[in-house]
Tab-separated table of N, CA and C in Angstrom:
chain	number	residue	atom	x	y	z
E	1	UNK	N	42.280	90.035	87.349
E	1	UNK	CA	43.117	89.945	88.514
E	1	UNK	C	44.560	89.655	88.128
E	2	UNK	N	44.847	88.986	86.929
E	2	UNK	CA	46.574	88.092	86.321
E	2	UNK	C	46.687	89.938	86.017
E	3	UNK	N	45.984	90.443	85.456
E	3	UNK	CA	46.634	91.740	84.496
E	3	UNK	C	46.868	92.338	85.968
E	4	UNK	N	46.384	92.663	87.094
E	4	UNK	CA	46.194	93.689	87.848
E	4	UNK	C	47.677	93.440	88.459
E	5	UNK	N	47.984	91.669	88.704
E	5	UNK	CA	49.272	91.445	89.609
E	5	UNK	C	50.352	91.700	88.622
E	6	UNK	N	50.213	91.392	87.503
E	6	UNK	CA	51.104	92.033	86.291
E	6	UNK	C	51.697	93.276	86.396
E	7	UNK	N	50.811	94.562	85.976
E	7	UNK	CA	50.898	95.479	86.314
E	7	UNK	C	51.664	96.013	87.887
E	8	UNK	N	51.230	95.223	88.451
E	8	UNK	CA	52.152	95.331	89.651
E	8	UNK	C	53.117	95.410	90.113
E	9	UNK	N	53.643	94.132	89.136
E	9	UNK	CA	54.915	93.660	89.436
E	9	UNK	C	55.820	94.641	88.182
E	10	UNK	N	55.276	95.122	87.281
E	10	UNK	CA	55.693	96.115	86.649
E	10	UNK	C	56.055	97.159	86.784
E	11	UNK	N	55.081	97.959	87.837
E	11	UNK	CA	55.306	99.074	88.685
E	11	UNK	C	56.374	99.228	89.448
E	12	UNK	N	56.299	97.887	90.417
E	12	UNK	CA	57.595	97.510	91.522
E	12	UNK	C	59.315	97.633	90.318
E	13	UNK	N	58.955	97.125	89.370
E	13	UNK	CA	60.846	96.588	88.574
E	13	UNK	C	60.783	98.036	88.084
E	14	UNK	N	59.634	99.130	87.436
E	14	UNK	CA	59.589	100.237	87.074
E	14	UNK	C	60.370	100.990	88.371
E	15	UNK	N	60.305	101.270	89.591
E	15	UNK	CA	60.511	101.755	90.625
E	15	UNK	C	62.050	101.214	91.557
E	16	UNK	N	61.972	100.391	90.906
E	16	UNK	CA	63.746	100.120	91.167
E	16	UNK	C	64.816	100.214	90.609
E	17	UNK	N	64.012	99.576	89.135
E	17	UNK	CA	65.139	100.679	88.359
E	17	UNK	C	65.402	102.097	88.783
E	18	UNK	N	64.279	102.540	88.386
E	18	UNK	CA	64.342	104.797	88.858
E	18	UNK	C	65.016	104.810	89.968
E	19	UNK	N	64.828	104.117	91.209
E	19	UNK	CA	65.953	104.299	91.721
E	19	UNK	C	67.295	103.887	92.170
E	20	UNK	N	67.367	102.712	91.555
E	20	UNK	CA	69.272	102.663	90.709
E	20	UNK	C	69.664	103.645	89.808
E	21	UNK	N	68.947	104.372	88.834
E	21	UNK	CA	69.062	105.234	88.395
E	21	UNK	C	69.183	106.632	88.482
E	22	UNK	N	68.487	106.631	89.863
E	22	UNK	CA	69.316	108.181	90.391
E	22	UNK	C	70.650	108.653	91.110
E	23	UNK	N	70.991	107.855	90.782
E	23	UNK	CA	72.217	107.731	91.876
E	23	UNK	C	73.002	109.007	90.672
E	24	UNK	N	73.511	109.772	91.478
E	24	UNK	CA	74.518	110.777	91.016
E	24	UNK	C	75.761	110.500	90.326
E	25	UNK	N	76.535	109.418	90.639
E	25	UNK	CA	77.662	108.963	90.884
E	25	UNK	C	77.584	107.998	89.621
E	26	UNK	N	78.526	108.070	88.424
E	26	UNK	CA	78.387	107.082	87.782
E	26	UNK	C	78.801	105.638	87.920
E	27	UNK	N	78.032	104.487	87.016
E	27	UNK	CA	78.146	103.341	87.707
E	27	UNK	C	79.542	102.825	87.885
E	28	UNK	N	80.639	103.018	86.976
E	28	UNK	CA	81.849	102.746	87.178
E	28	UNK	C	82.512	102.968	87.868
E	29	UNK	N	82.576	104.299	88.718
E	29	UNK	CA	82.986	104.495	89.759
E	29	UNK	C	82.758	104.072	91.119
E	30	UNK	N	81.065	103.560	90.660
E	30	UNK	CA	80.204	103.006	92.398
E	30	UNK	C	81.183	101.348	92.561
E	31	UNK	N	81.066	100.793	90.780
E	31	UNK	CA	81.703	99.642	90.572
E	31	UNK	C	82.910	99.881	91.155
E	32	UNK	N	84.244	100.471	91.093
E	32	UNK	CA	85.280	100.626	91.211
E	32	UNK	C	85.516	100.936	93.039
E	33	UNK	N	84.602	101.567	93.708
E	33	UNK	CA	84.467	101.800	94.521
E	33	UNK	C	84.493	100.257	95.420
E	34	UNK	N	83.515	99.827	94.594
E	34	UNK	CA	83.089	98.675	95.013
E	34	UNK	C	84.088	97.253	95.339
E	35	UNK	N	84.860	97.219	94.355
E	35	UNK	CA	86.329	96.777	93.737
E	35	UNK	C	87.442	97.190	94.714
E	36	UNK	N	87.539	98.308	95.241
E	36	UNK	CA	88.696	98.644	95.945
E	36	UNK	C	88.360	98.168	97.276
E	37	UNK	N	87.123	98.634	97.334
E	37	UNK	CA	86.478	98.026	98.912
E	37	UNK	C	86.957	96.660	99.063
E	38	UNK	N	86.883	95.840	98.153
E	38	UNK	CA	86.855	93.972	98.429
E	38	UNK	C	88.379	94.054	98.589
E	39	UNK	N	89.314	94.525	97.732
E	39	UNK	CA	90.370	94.607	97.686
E	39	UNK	C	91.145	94.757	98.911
E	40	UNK	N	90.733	96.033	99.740
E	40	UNK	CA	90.816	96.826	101.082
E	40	UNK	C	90.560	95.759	101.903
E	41	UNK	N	90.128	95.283	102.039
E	41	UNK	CA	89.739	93.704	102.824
E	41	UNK	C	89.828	92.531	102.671
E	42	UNK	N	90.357	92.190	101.744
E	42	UNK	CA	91.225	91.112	101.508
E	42	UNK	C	92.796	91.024	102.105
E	43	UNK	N	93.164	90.233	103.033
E	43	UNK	CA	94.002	89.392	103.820
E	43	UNK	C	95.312	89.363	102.649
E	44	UNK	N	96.204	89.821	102.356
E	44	UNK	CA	97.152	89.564	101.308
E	44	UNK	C	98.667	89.431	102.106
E	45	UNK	N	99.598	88.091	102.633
E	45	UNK	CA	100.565	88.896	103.369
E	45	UNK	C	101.511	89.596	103.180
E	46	UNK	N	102.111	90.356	103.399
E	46	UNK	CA	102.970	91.243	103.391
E	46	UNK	C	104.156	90.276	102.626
E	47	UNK	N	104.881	91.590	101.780
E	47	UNK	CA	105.515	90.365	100.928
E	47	UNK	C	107.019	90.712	101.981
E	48	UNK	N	108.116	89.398	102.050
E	48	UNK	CA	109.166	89.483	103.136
E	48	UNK	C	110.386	89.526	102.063
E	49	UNK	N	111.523	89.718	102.605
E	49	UNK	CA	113.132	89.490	102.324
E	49	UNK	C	113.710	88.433	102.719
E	50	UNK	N	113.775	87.535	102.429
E	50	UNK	CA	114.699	86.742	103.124
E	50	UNK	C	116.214	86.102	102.685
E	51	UNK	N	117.300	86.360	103.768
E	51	UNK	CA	118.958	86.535	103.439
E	51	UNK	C	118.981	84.646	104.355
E	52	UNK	N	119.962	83.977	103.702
E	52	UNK	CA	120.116	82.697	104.261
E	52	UNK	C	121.700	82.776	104.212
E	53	UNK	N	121.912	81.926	105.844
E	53	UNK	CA	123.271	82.407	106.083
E	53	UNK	C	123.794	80.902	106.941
E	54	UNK	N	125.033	80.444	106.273
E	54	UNK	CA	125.608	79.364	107.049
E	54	UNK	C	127.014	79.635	107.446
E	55	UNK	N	126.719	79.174	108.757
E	55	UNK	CA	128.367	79.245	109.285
E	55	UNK	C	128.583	78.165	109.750
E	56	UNK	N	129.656	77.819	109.439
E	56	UNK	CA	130.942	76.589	109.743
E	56	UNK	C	131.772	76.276	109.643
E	57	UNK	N	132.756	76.337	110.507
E	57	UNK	CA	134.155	75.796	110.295
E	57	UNK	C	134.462	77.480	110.488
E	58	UNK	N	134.062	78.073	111.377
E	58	UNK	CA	134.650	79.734	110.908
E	58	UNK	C	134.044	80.365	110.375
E	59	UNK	N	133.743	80.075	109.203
E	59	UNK	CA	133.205	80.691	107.843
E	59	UNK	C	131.880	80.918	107.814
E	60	UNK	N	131.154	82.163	107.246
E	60	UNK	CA	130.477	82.389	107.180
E	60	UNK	C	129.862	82.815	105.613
E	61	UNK	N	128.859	81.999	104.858
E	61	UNK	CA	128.458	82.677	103.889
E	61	UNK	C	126.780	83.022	103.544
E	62	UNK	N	126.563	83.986	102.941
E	62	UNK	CA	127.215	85.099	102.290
E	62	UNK	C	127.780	86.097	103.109
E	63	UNK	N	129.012	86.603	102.540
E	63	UNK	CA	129.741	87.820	102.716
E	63	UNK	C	129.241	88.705	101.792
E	64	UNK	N	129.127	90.140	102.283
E	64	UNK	CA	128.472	91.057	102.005
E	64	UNK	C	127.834	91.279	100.361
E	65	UNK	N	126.513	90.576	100.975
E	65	UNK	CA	125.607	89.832	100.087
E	65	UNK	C	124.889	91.551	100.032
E	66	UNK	N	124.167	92.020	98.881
E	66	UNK	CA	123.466	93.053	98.215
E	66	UNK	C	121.943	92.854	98.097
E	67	UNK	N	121.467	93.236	99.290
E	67	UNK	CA	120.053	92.924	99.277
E	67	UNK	C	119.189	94.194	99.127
E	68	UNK	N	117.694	94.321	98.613
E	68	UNK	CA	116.873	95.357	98.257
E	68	UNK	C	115.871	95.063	99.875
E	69	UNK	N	115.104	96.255	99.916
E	69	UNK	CA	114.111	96.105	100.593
E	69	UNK	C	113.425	97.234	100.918
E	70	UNK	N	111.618	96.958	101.061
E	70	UNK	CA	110.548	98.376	101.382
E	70	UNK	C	111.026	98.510	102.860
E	71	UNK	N	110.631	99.987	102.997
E	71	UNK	CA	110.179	100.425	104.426
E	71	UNK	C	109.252	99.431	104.863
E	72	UNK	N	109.468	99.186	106.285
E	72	UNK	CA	108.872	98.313	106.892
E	72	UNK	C	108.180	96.948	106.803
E	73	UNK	N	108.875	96.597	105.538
E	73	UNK	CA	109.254	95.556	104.741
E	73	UNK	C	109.518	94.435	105.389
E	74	UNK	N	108.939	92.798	106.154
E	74	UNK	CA	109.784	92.015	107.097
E	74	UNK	C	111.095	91.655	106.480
E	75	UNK	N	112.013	91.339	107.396
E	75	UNK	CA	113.419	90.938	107.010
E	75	UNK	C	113.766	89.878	107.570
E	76	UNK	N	113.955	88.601	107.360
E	76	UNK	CA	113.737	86.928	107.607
E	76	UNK	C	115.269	87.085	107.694
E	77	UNK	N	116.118	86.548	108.121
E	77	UNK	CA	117.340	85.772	108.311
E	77	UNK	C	117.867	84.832	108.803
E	78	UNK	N	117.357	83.574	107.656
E	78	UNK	CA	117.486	82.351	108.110
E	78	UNK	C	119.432	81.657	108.073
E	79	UNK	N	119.551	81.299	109.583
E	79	UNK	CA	120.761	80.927	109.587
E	79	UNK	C	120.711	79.049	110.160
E	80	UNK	N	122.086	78.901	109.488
E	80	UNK	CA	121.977	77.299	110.401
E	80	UNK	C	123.675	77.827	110.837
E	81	UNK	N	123.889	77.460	112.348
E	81	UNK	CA	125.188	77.748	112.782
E	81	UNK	C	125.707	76.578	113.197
E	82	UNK	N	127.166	76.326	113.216
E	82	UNK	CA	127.502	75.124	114.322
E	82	UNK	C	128.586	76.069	115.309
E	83	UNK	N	128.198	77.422	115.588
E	83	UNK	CA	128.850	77.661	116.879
E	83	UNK	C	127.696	79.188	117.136
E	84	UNK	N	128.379	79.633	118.139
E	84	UNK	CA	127.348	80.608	118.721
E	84	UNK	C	127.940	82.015	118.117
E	85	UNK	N	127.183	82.719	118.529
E	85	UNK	CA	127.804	84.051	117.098
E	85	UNK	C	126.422	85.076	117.868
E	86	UNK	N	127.123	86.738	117.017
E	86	UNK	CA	125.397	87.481	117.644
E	86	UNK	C	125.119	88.329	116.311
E	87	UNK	N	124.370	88.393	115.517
E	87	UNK	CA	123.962	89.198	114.600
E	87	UNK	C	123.501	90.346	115.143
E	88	UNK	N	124.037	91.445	114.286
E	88	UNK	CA	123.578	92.863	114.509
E	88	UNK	C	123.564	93.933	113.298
E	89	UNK	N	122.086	94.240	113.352
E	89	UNK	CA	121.582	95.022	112.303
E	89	UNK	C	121.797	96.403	112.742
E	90	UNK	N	122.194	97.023	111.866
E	90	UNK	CA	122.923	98.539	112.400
E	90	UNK	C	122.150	99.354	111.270
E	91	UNK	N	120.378	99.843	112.152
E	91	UNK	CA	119.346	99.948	111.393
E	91	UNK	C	119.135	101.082	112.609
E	92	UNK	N	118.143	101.747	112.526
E	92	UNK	CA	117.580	102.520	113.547
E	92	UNK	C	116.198	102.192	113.887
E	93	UNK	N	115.909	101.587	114.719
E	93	UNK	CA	116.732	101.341	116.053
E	93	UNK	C	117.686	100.223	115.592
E	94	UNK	N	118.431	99.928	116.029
E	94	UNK	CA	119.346	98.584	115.833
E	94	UNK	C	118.572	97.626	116.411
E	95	UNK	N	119.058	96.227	116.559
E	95	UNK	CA	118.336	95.077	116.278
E	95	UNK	C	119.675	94.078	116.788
E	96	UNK	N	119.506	93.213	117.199
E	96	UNK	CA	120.613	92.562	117.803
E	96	UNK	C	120.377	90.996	118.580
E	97	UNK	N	120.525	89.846	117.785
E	97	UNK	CA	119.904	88.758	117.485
E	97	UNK	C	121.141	87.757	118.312
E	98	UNK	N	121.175	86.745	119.202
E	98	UNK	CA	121.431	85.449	119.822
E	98	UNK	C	121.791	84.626	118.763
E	99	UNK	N	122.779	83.917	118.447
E	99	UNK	CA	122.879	83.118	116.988
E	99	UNK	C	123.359	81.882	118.122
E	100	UNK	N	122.679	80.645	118.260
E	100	UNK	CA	123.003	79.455	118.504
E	100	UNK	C	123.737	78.221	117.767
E	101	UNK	N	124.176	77.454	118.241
E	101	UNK	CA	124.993	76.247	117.504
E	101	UNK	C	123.526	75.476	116.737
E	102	UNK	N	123.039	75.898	116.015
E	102	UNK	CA	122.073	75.242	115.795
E	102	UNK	C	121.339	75.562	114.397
E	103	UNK	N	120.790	74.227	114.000
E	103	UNK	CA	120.175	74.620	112.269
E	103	UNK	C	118.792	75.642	112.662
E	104	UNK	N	118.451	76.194	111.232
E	104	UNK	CA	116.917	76.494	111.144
E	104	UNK	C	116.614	77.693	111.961
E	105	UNK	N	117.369	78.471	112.209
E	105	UNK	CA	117.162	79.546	113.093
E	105	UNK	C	116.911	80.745	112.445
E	106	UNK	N	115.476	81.736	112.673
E	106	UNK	CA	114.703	82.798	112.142
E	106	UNK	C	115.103	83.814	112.692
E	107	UNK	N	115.496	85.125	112.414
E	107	UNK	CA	115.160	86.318	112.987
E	107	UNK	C	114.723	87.353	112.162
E	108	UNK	N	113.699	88.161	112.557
E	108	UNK	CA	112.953	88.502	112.179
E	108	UNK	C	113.036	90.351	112.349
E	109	UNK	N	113.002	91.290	111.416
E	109	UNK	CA	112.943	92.819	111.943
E	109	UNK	C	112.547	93.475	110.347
E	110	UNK	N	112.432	94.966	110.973
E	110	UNK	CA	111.761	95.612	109.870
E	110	UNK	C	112.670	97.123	109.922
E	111	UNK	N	112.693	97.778	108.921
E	111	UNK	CA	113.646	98.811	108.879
E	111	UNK	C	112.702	100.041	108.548
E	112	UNK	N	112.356	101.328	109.365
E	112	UNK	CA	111.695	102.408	109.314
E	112	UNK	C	112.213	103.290	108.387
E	113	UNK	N	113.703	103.351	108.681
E	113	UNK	CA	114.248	104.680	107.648
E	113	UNK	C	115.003	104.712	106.632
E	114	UNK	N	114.673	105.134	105.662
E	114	UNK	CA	115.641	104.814	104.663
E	114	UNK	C	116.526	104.614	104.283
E	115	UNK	N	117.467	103.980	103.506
E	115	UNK	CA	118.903	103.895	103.471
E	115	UNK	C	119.788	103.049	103.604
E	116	UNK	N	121.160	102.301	103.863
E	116	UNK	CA	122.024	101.372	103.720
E	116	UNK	C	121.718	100.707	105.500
E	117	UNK	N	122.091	99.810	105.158
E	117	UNK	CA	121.574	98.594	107.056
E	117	UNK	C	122.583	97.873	106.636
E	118	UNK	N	123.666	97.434	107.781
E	118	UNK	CA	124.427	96.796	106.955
E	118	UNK	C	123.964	95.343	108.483
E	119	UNK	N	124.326	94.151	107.920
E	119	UNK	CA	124.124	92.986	108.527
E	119	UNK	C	125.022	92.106	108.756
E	120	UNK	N	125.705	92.321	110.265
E	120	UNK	CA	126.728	91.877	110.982
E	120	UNK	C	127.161	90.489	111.530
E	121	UNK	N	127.800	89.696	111.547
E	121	UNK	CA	128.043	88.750	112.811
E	121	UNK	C	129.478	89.493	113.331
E	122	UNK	N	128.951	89.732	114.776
E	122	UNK	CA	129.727	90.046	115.658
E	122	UNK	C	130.953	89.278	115.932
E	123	UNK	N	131.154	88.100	116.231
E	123	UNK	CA	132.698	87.587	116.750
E	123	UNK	C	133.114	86.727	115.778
E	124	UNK	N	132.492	86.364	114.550
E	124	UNK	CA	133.280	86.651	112.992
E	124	UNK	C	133.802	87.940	112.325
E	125	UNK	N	133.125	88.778	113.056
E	125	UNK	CA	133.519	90.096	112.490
E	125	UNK	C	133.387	90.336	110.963
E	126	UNK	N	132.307	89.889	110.575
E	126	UNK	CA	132.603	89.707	108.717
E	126	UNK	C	130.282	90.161	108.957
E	127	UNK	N	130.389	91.190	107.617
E	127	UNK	CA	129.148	91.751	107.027
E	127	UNK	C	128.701	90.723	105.906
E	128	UNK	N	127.577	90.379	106.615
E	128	UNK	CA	126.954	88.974	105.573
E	128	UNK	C	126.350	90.233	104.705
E	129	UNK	N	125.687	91.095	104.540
E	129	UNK	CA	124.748	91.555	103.595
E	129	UNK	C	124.471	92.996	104.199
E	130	UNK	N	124.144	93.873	103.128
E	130	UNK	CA	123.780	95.515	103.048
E	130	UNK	C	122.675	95.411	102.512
E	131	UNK	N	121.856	95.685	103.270
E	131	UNK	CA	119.800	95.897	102.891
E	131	UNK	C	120.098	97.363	101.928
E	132	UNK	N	119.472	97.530	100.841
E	132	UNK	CA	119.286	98.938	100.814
E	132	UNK	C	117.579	99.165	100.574
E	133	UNK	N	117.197	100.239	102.019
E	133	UNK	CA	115.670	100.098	102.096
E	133	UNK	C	115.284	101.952	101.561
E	134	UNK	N	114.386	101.279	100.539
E	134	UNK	CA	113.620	102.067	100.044
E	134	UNK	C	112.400	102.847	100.593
């Protein structure tokens, strides 16, 4: 009866191998397959740009600061102001941001088409930075 369940259980690991083994597809590729899949689904965030900008007393810095960036790439522009001001990204579509007397302030956009964006404060009249998006 030990030999018969033996045999058995021999038959069964015989029969699973054979069919892991038929698979058409070699294993490195099922592996790799396998690999991209986890990859494909893994949560990774999007990597961002971010330009930091202070104004006071007038002044605004950086002045036309040289920044890189992907298509649809986020674009962070952290400002601290002590007067009110309006940022404007001259992107397609344009983009056109509220600047308050106030620290710690985010705005946030993404650029579709390729090419030079240049990044404004309006009633300073002075270009903090030129995105060039790839």
């Amino acid at each position: 009866m030990t030999l018969l369940k033996t045999l058995a259980a021999a038959g069964i690991v015989a029969l699973a191998v054979a069919g892991c083994g038929s698979s058409t597809s070699p294993t490195s590729s099922s592996s790799s397959a396998s690999a991209s899949a986890q990859s494909s689904t893994a949560k990774t965030p999007p990597e961002r740009v971010y330009i930091d900008v202070t104004i006071a007393d007038g002044v605004a810095k950086p002045i036309n600061q040289q920044v890189q960036a992907k298509l649809s790439e986020p674009i962070i522009v952290r400002i601290t102001s002590d007067a009110a001001d309006q940022l404007h990204v001259h992107s397609n579509p344009e983009h056109t941001f509220d600047i308050k007397a106030a620290p710690d302030q985010q705005f946030q956009f993404t650029v579709d088409v390729p090419g030079k964006v240049d990044v404004e404060l309006h009633h300073l009249d002075k270009t903090i930075a030129t995105i060039t998006v790839q």
